[in-house]
Amino acid sequence: MTIGVLTSSRADFGIYLPLLKELKADTEVNLELIVFGTHLSKFHGFTIDEIEAQGFEVSFKINSMLLTDDANSIATAYALTALKFADFWANHYTKFDLVITLGDRYEMAAAVSASIPFSLPLAHIHGGETTLGAIDNIYRHTITLASTLHFVSTESFKERITAIKGTGLNCFVTGALSLDNLKTLELLNIESFSKKWNIDLSFSTILITLHPETISFNKNKYFVDEIAKTLEHLVEKYQLVITMPNADTSGTMFREYFRELKIKFPEHVFLIENFGTQSYFTCMKYAKLMLGNTSSGILEAASFKKYVINIGDRQKGRLAGDNVIHVAFNHKLLIDAVNRYINTEYSGSNIYFKGNAAFKIKEEIKSFLNES
């Protein structure tokens, strides 16, 4: 059976990784990677290199990214991605028995939307979730409506899929796929990480992954100002490791500030375009705290016993564990929250962990295809 996988960014590839390994190892499966989005952008680290470094062959490359990131550019990139995929599906849709899609990115939704007239069976991972502070919320539900199979991380998300689709048929609760990486991925030690990245994690480190808010995108200048006041206070005591923002509306605004911060504090600020899964989880393991508004803080940090200061509304509405502390874009509140939790280890469990998600997803997909 030929199974395609749509991957558009470093973020979804890291989540996919355990499933890709399962599919690649299965002799009944012909795995075809369809690579697009920021994977093919040198501005965002050309992360297709990471895919190939992990031993996967890229079957198709579809380039549709723009360099600018205002609202009109994002809308144009969506339209261009849909146009490129219209041609792609027209030429290749009969090749695939099923295509896997993940998450909520606008470029992912564009690729999926273009597939609808071809009646291509889709399997969606991480549907049913809610992020009221991001336009991704709309894109996620769009992908859900277009998909036949659904793999969700909690029972509550299955309930939402059922409400959206009108049925819970072919919806399976598997837990968060990315957490399978913790079972199979050998993390680096502090010395090896330092050799690879020239970052010494024996220093007190805050891992920062911060993206613009795409619902309130007109407020991002204010948000950057508050983050500037926060980080320029924290950098006096802590080493700041910043993973750079996704290709979202106003993302350049944050990028420019982070570069200015690096110039101002070159010995204490590190900017990373693409860590890869192993190094990102290694940094999470040794960091004192996570700060930002990324789904990785919601999904994965609890497994490393880390508290997360979740900033603003980007993840608003998403189910979160007790390790996630929600704080507004206010530098005084943010500094207070960091000071309160920086030396505290989280002792609870991860609400997203079920175990063996990759194997469960693969088996349900094979079962569906064998019965079709």
Protein backbone atom coordinates (compact mmCIF):
# COMPACT_ATOMS: atom_id res chain seq x y z
CA MET A 1 0.00 0.00 0.00
CA THR A 2 1.31 3.46 -0.87
CA ILE A 3 0.95 6.01 1.91
CA GLY A 4 1.83 9.65 1.36
CA VAL A 5 2.82 11.99 4.18
CA LEU A 6 2.42 15.77 3.88
CA THR A 7 5.12 17.62 5.82
CA SER A 8 5.48 21.39 5.64
CA SER A 9 7.71 22.40 8.56
CA ARG A 10 10.28 21.35 11.15
CA ALA A 11 7.45 21.20 13.72
CA ASP A 12 5.27 18.60 12.03
CA PHE A 13 8.28 16.51 10.93
CA GLY A 14 9.45 16.19 14.54
CA ILE A 15 5.98 14.99 15.54
CA TYR A 16 5.73 12.60 12.59
CA LEU A 17 9.16 11.03 13.20
CA PRO A 18 8.09 7.94 15.24
CA LEU A 19 5.31 7.19 12.73
CA LEU A 20 7.63 7.65 9.75
CA LYS A 21 10.02 5.11 11.28
CA GLU A 22 7.15 2.65 11.77
CA LEU A 23 5.93 3.07 8.20
CA LYS A 24 9.41 2.86 6.69
CA ALA A 25 10.12 -0.39 8.54
CA ASP A 26 6.85 -2.03 7.42
CA THR A 27 7.37 -4.20 4.34
CA GLU A 28 3.70 -3.81 3.37
CA VAL A 29 4.00 -0.02 3.13
CA ASN A 30 5.50 2.14 0.39
CA LEU A 31 6.19 5.47 2.11
CA GLU A 32 6.18 8.64 -0.01
CA LEU A 33 7.13 11.98 1.60
CA ILE A 34 5.53 15.10 0.08
CA VAL A 35 7.68 18.02 1.25
CA PHE A 36 6.69 21.68 0.99
CA GLY A 37 6.36 24.88 3.05
CA THR A 38 9.28 26.10 5.16
CA HIS A 39 11.17 22.83 4.62
CA LEU A 40 12.21 24.33 1.27
CA SER A 41 12.95 27.83 2.56
CA LYS A 42 16.59 28.79 3.20
CA PHE A 43 15.23 31.70 5.27
CA HIS A 44 13.78 29.13 7.69
CA GLY A 45 16.77 26.79 7.75
CA PHE A 46 16.07 24.59 4.70
CA THR A 47 14.88 21.81 6.98
CA ILE A 48 14.54 19.30 4.17
CA ASP A 49 18.16 18.55 5.12
CA GLU A 50 16.94 17.28 8.49
CA ILE A 51 14.50 14.91 6.77
CA GLU A 52 17.28 13.42 4.64
CA ALA A 53 19.68 13.33 7.60
CA GLN A 54 17.16 11.11 9.39
CA GLY A 55 17.41 8.63 6.53
CA PHE A 56 14.18 9.38 4.68
CA GLU A 57 13.88 9.78 0.94
CA VAL A 58 11.92 12.81 -0.27
CA SER A 59 9.56 11.73 -3.04
CA PHE A 60 8.12 15.12 -3.98
CA LYS A 61 9.07 18.77 -3.41
CA ILE A 62 6.48 21.52 -3.87
CA ASN A 63 7.71 25.08 -3.39
CA SER A 64 5.13 27.81 -2.67
CA MET A 65 6.51 30.02 0.13
CA LEU A 66 6.79 33.82 -0.05
CA LEU A 67 9.46 35.84 1.74
CA THR A 68 7.12 38.37 3.32
CA ASP A 69 4.64 37.63 6.10
CA ASP A 70 1.97 40.33 6.27
CA ALA A 71 -1.66 39.22 6.14
CA ASN A 72 -1.88 39.61 2.37
CA SER A 73 1.28 37.53 1.87
CA ILE A 74 -0.07 34.72 4.06
CA ALA A 75 -3.33 34.71 2.09
CA THR A 76 -1.36 34.72 -1.17
CA ALA A 77 0.86 31.86 0.02
CA TYR A 78 -2.25 29.87 0.90
CA ALA A 79 -3.67 30.44 -2.58
CA LEU A 80 -0.36 29.64 -4.27
CA THR A 81 0.04 26.43 -2.23
CA ALA A 82 -3.48 25.35 -3.19
CA LEU A 83 -2.72 26.10 -6.84
CA LYS A 84 0.52 24.13 -6.81
CA PHE A 85 -1.20 21.19 -5.11
CA ALA A 86 -4.09 21.28 -7.56
CA ASP A 87 -1.59 20.37 -10.27
CA PHE A 88 0.20 17.92 -8.00
CA TRP A 89 -2.93 15.97 -7.07
CA ALA A 90 -4.17 15.99 -10.67
CA ASN A 91 -0.96 14.25 -11.72
CA HIS A 92 -0.41 11.96 -8.72
CA TYR A 93 -3.59 11.33 -6.71
CA THR A 94 -4.09 7.84 -8.15
CA LYS A 95 -0.65 6.89 -6.81
CA PHE A 96 -1.75 7.08 -3.17
CA ASP A 97 -3.98 4.72 -1.22
CA LEU A 98 -4.03 7.28 1.61
CA VAL A 99 -2.29 10.53 2.57
CA ILE A 100 -1.45 11.52 6.15
CA THR A 101 -1.74 15.14 7.27
CA LEU A 102 -1.02 16.72 10.64
CA GLY A 103 -2.00 19.74 12.67
CA ASP A 104 -3.24 23.13 11.69
CA ARG A 105 -0.84 25.14 9.53
CA TYR A 106 -2.29 27.31 6.75
CA GLU A 107 -0.07 25.71 4.11
CA MET A 108 -1.16 22.24 5.27
CA ALA A 109 -4.81 23.29 5.00
CA ALA A 110 -4.16 24.62 1.48
CA ALA A 111 -2.65 21.31 0.36
CA VAL A 112 -5.58 19.42 1.88
CA SER A 113 -8.21 21.73 0.39
CA ALA A 114 -6.79 21.19 -3.09
CA SER A 115 -7.16 17.41 -2.63
CA ILE A 116 -10.91 17.50 -1.89
CA PRO A 117 -12.17 17.28 -5.52
CA PHE A 118 -10.01 14.20 -6.03
CA SER A 119 -11.70 12.27 -3.16
CA LEU A 120 -8.30 11.30 -1.80
CA PRO A 121 -8.54 9.44 1.57
CA LEU A 122 -6.84 11.51 4.27
CA ALA A 123 -5.76 10.66 7.81
CA HIS A 124 -5.50 13.64 10.17
CA ILE A 125 -3.31 13.68 13.29
CA HIS A 126 -3.94 16.17 16.14
CA GLY A 127 -7.42 17.20 15.09
CA GLY A 128 -10.13 18.30 17.52
CA GLU A 129 -7.91 20.72 19.41
CA THR A 130 -8.60 24.41 19.98
CA THR A 131 -6.30 27.43 19.70
CA LEU A 132 -8.52 30.48 19.84
CA GLY A 133 -5.60 32.90 19.60
CA ALA A 134 -4.46 31.63 16.20
CA ILE A 135 -6.06 31.44 12.78
CA ASP A 136 -4.72 27.87 12.78
CA ASN A 137 -7.89 26.94 14.66
CA ILE A 138 -9.88 27.44 11.45
CA TYR A 139 -7.36 25.54 9.35
CA ARG A 140 -7.32 22.59 11.77
CA HIS A 141 -11.08 22.15 11.59
CA THR A 142 -10.94 22.49 7.79
CA ILE A 143 -8.50 19.58 7.64
CA THR A 144 -10.74 17.58 9.99
CA LEU A 145 -13.76 18.04 7.72
CA ALA A 146 -11.75 16.87 4.71
CA SER A 147 -10.31 13.79 6.42
CA THR A 148 -11.61 10.22 6.71
CA LEU A 149 -9.40 8.91 9.53
CA HIS A 150 -8.65 10.87 12.71
CA PHE A 151 -5.98 10.25 15.34
CA VAL A 152 -6.46 12.44 18.40
CA SER A 153 -4.52 12.79 21.62
CA THR A 154 -7.36 12.81 24.21
CA GLU A 155 -10.97 11.69 24.59
CA SER A 156 -12.15 15.31 24.72
CA PHE A 157 -10.71 15.89 21.25
CA LYS A 158 -12.56 12.86 19.94
CA GLU A 159 -15.76 14.44 21.25
CA ARG A 160 -15.00 17.61 19.30
CA ILE A 161 -14.26 15.64 16.12
CA THR A 162 -17.62 13.95 16.58
CA ALA A 163 -19.33 17.32 16.92
CA ILE A 164 -17.58 18.70 13.83
CA LYS A 165 -18.12 15.64 11.64
CA GLY A 166 -21.44 14.50 13.07
CA THR A 167 -19.93 11.08 13.78
CA GLY A 168 -17.10 9.52 15.77
CA LEU A 169 -16.52 6.86 13.11
CA ASN A 170 -12.84 6.23 12.29
CA CYS A 171 -11.67 8.48 15.14
CA PHE A 172 -9.05 6.94 17.43
CA VAL A 173 -7.52 8.20 20.70
CA THR A 174 -3.77 7.49 20.54
CA GLY A 175 -2.18 10.12 22.76
CA ALA A 176 0.37 12.61 21.42
CA LEU A 177 2.49 11.03 18.69
CA SER A 178 5.58 13.14 19.43
CA LEU A 179 5.91 11.58 22.89
CA ASP A 180 6.90 8.28 21.26
CA ASN A 181 10.20 10.03 20.51
CA LEU A 182 11.02 9.89 24.22
CA LYS A 183 11.03 6.10 24.09
CA THR A 184 13.20 5.68 21.01
CA LEU A 185 15.29 8.84 20.71
CA GLU A 186 18.69 8.92 22.42
CA LEU A 187 19.18 12.44 23.74
CA LEU A 188 22.55 14.17 23.88
CA ASN A 189 24.44 14.79 27.10
CA ILE A 190 25.54 18.31 28.03
CA GLU A 191 29.03 17.84 26.60
CA SER A 192 27.82 16.46 23.26
CA PHE A 193 25.21 19.19 22.97
CA SER A 194 27.86 21.84 23.65
CA LYS A 195 30.13 20.43 20.92
CA LYS A 196 27.29 20.41 18.42
CA TRP A 197 25.75 23.83 19.16
CA ASN A 198 28.38 25.71 21.19
CA ILE A 199 25.78 26.13 23.95
CA ASP A 200 26.65 25.01 27.48
CA LEU A 201 23.46 23.78 29.13
CA SER A 202 25.18 23.52 32.51
CA PHE A 203 24.36 27.24 32.78
CA SER A 204 20.84 28.12 33.94
CA THR A 205 18.95 28.14 30.65
CA ILE A 206 15.48 29.23 29.54
CA LEU A 207 14.22 27.61 26.34
CA ILE A 208 12.12 30.11 24.39
CA THR A 209 9.82 29.26 21.48
CA LEU A 210 7.62 32.22 20.67
CA HIS A 211 5.41 32.84 17.63
CA PRO A 212 3.26 35.85 16.70
CA GLU A 213 -0.44 35.84 17.47
CA THR A 214 -2.29 35.55 14.19
CA ILE A 215 -5.78 36.50 15.39
CA SER A 216 -4.60 39.73 17.04
CA PHE A 217 -1.80 40.28 14.52
CA ASN A 218 -2.22 44.08 14.74
CA LYS A 219 -1.06 43.87 18.39
CA ASN A 220 2.21 42.10 17.66
CA LYS A 221 4.27 45.30 17.92
CA TYR A 222 3.04 45.72 21.48
CA PHE A 223 3.71 42.03 22.17
CA VAL A 224 7.30 42.37 20.90
CA ASP A 225 7.83 45.40 23.15
CA GLU A 226 6.66 43.45 26.21
CA ILE A 227 8.84 40.48 25.29
CA ALA A 228 11.81 42.83 24.88
CA LYS A 229 11.34 44.18 28.41
CA THR A 230 10.99 40.63 29.71
CA LEU A 231 14.02 39.10 28.01
CA GLU A 232 16.35 42.03 28.66
CA HIS A 233 15.62 41.55 32.34
CA LEU A 234 16.00 37.75 32.27
CA VAL A 235 19.23 37.78 30.27
CA GLU A 236 20.98 39.35 33.26
CA LYS A 237 20.60 36.05 35.15
CA TYR A 238 19.91 33.35 32.58
CA GLN A 239 21.13 31.98 29.28
CA LEU A 240 18.39 32.35 26.64
CA VAL A 241 18.06 29.74 23.88
CA ILE A 242 15.53 30.96 21.32
CA THR A 243 14.11 28.82 18.52
CA MET A 244 13.03 31.14 15.74
CA PRO A 245 9.35 31.70 14.83
CA ASN A 246 7.35 29.90 12.17
CA ALA A 247 6.28 31.52 8.90
CA ASP A 248 3.25 33.27 10.39
CA THR A 249 1.71 36.71 10.03
CA SER A 250 4.17 39.26 11.54
CA GLY A 251 6.76 36.59 12.32
CA THR A 252 9.51 38.83 10.91
CA MET A 253 8.80 41.37 13.63
CA PHE A 254 9.78 38.84 16.30
CA ARG A 255 12.75 37.60 14.29
CA GLU A 256 14.18 41.09 13.95
CA TYR A 257 13.92 41.72 17.67
CA PHE A 258 15.58 38.38 18.53
CA ARG A 259 18.47 39.24 16.23
CA GLU A 260 18.85 42.63 17.93
CA LEU A 261 18.88 40.87 21.31
CA LYS A 262 21.61 38.51 20.11
CA ILE A 263 23.75 41.44 18.97
CA LYS A 264 23.27 43.16 22.32
CA PHE A 265 23.99 40.04 24.43
CA PRO A 266 26.08 37.76 22.17
CA GLU A 267 27.39 35.55 25.00
CA HIS A 268 24.02 34.89 26.62
CA VAL A 269 21.53 34.65 23.72
CA PHE A 270 21.46 31.83 21.17
CA LEU A 271 19.20 31.83 18.11
CA ILE A 272 18.36 28.46 16.55
CA GLU A 273 16.59 28.09 13.22
CA ASN A 274 16.24 24.32 13.43
CA PHE A 275 17.39 22.17 16.33
CA GLY A 276 15.94 18.93 15.04
CA THR A 277 14.02 16.66 17.39
CA GLN A 278 16.99 15.20 19.27
CA SER A 279 18.61 18.54 20.10
CA TYR A 280 15.30 20.28 20.85
CA PHE A 281 14.32 17.63 23.38
CA THR A 282 17.84 17.65 24.81
CA CYS A 283 17.60 21.40 25.37
CA MET A 284 14.15 20.96 26.91
CA LYS A 285 15.54 18.30 29.26
CA TYR A 286 18.32 20.51 30.64
CA ALA A 287 16.58 23.90 30.55
CA LYS A 288 15.27 25.28 33.80
CA LEU A 289 12.01 26.42 32.25
CA MET A 290 10.17 26.91 28.96
CA LEU A 291 8.83 30.30 27.91
CA GLY A 292 6.68 31.03 24.86
CA ASN A 293 3.44 30.05 23.15
CA THR A 294 4.24 26.84 21.32
CA SER A 295 2.33 23.56 21.27
CA SER A 296 5.50 21.72 22.32
CA GLY A 297 5.20 23.37 25.72
CA ILE A 298 1.64 22.11 26.01
CA LEU A 299 2.27 18.60 24.67
CA GLU A 300 5.78 17.60 25.66
CA ALA A 301 7.24 19.68 28.50
CA ALA A 302 5.41 17.73 31.23
CA SER A 303 7.27 14.58 30.22
CA PHE A 304 10.51 16.42 31.07
CA LYS A 305 9.07 17.63 34.40
CA LYS A 306 9.24 21.24 33.18
CA TYR A 307 7.02 24.18 33.94
CA VAL A 308 5.98 26.27 30.95
CA ILE A 309 5.14 29.96 31.01
CA ASN A 310 2.59 30.06 28.18
CA ILE A 311 2.29 33.62 26.89
CA GLY A 312 -0.85 35.27 25.54
CA ASP A 313 -3.75 33.75 23.63
CA ARG A 314 -2.13 31.77 20.79
CA GLN A 315 -2.79 28.49 22.62
CA LYS A 316 -6.00 29.72 24.29
CA GLY A 317 -8.57 26.95 24.54
CA ARG A 318 -6.05 24.10 24.26
CA LEU A 319 -6.21 21.43 26.94
CA ALA A 320 -3.18 21.91 29.18
CA GLY A 321 -1.67 20.17 32.19
CA ASP A 322 -0.91 21.73 35.57
CA ASN A 323 2.66 22.47 34.46
CA VAL A 324 1.42 25.13 32.01
CA ILE A 325 1.15 28.60 33.56
CA HIS A 326 -0.87 31.04 31.44
CA VAL A 327 0.39 34.63 31.51
CA ALA A 328 -0.54 37.67 29.42
CA PHE A 329 1.91 39.69 27.30
CA ASN A 330 2.91 41.82 30.29
CA HIS A 331 6.58 42.01 31.21
CA LYS A 332 6.00 42.41 34.96
CA LEU A 333 3.71 39.38 35.11
CA LEU A 334 6.06 37.35 32.94
CA ILE A 335 9.13 38.14 35.04
CA ASP A 336 7.21 37.29 38.22
CA ALA A 337 6.08 33.97 36.76
CA VAL A 338 9.61 33.03 35.66
CA ASN A 339 11.01 33.88 39.09
CA ARG A 340 8.32 31.78 40.76
CA TYR A 341 8.78 28.60 38.69
CA ILE A 342 12.37 28.71 37.44
CA ASN A 343 13.75 26.48 40.20
CA THR A 344 10.71 24.22 40.60
CA GLU A 345 10.37 20.78 39.02
CA TYR A 346 6.92 19.68 37.90
CA SER A 347 5.88 16.47 39.68
CA GLY A 348 2.68 15.59 37.79
CA SER A 349 2.00 13.42 34.76
CA ASN A 350 1.58 14.26 31.08
CA ILE A 351 -2.12 14.28 30.14
CA TYR A 352 -1.19 13.66 26.47
CA PHE A 353 0.78 10.46 27.01
CA LYS A 354 -0.79 7.12 26.04
CA GLY A 355 2.20 5.19 24.67
CA ASN A 356 2.90 3.46 21.34
CA ALA A 357 0.93 6.05 19.37
CA ALA A 358 2.94 5.46 16.18
CA PHE A 359 2.26 1.73 16.14
CA LYS A 360 -1.44 2.24 16.87
CA ILE A 361 -1.80 4.79 14.07
CA LYS A 362 0.02 2.57 11.57
CA GLU A 363 -2.11 -0.47 12.45
CA GLU A 364 -5.40 1.45 12.20
CA ILE A 365 -4.37 2.86 8.81
CA LYS A 366 -3.43 -0.60 7.51
CA SER A 367 -6.67 -2.06 8.83
CA PHE A 368 -8.69 0.67 7.13
CA LEU A 369 -6.91 0.17 3.81
CA ASN A 370 -7.19 -3.60 3.95
CA GLU A 371 -10.93 -3.32 4.51
CA SER A 372 -11.45 -0.67 1.81
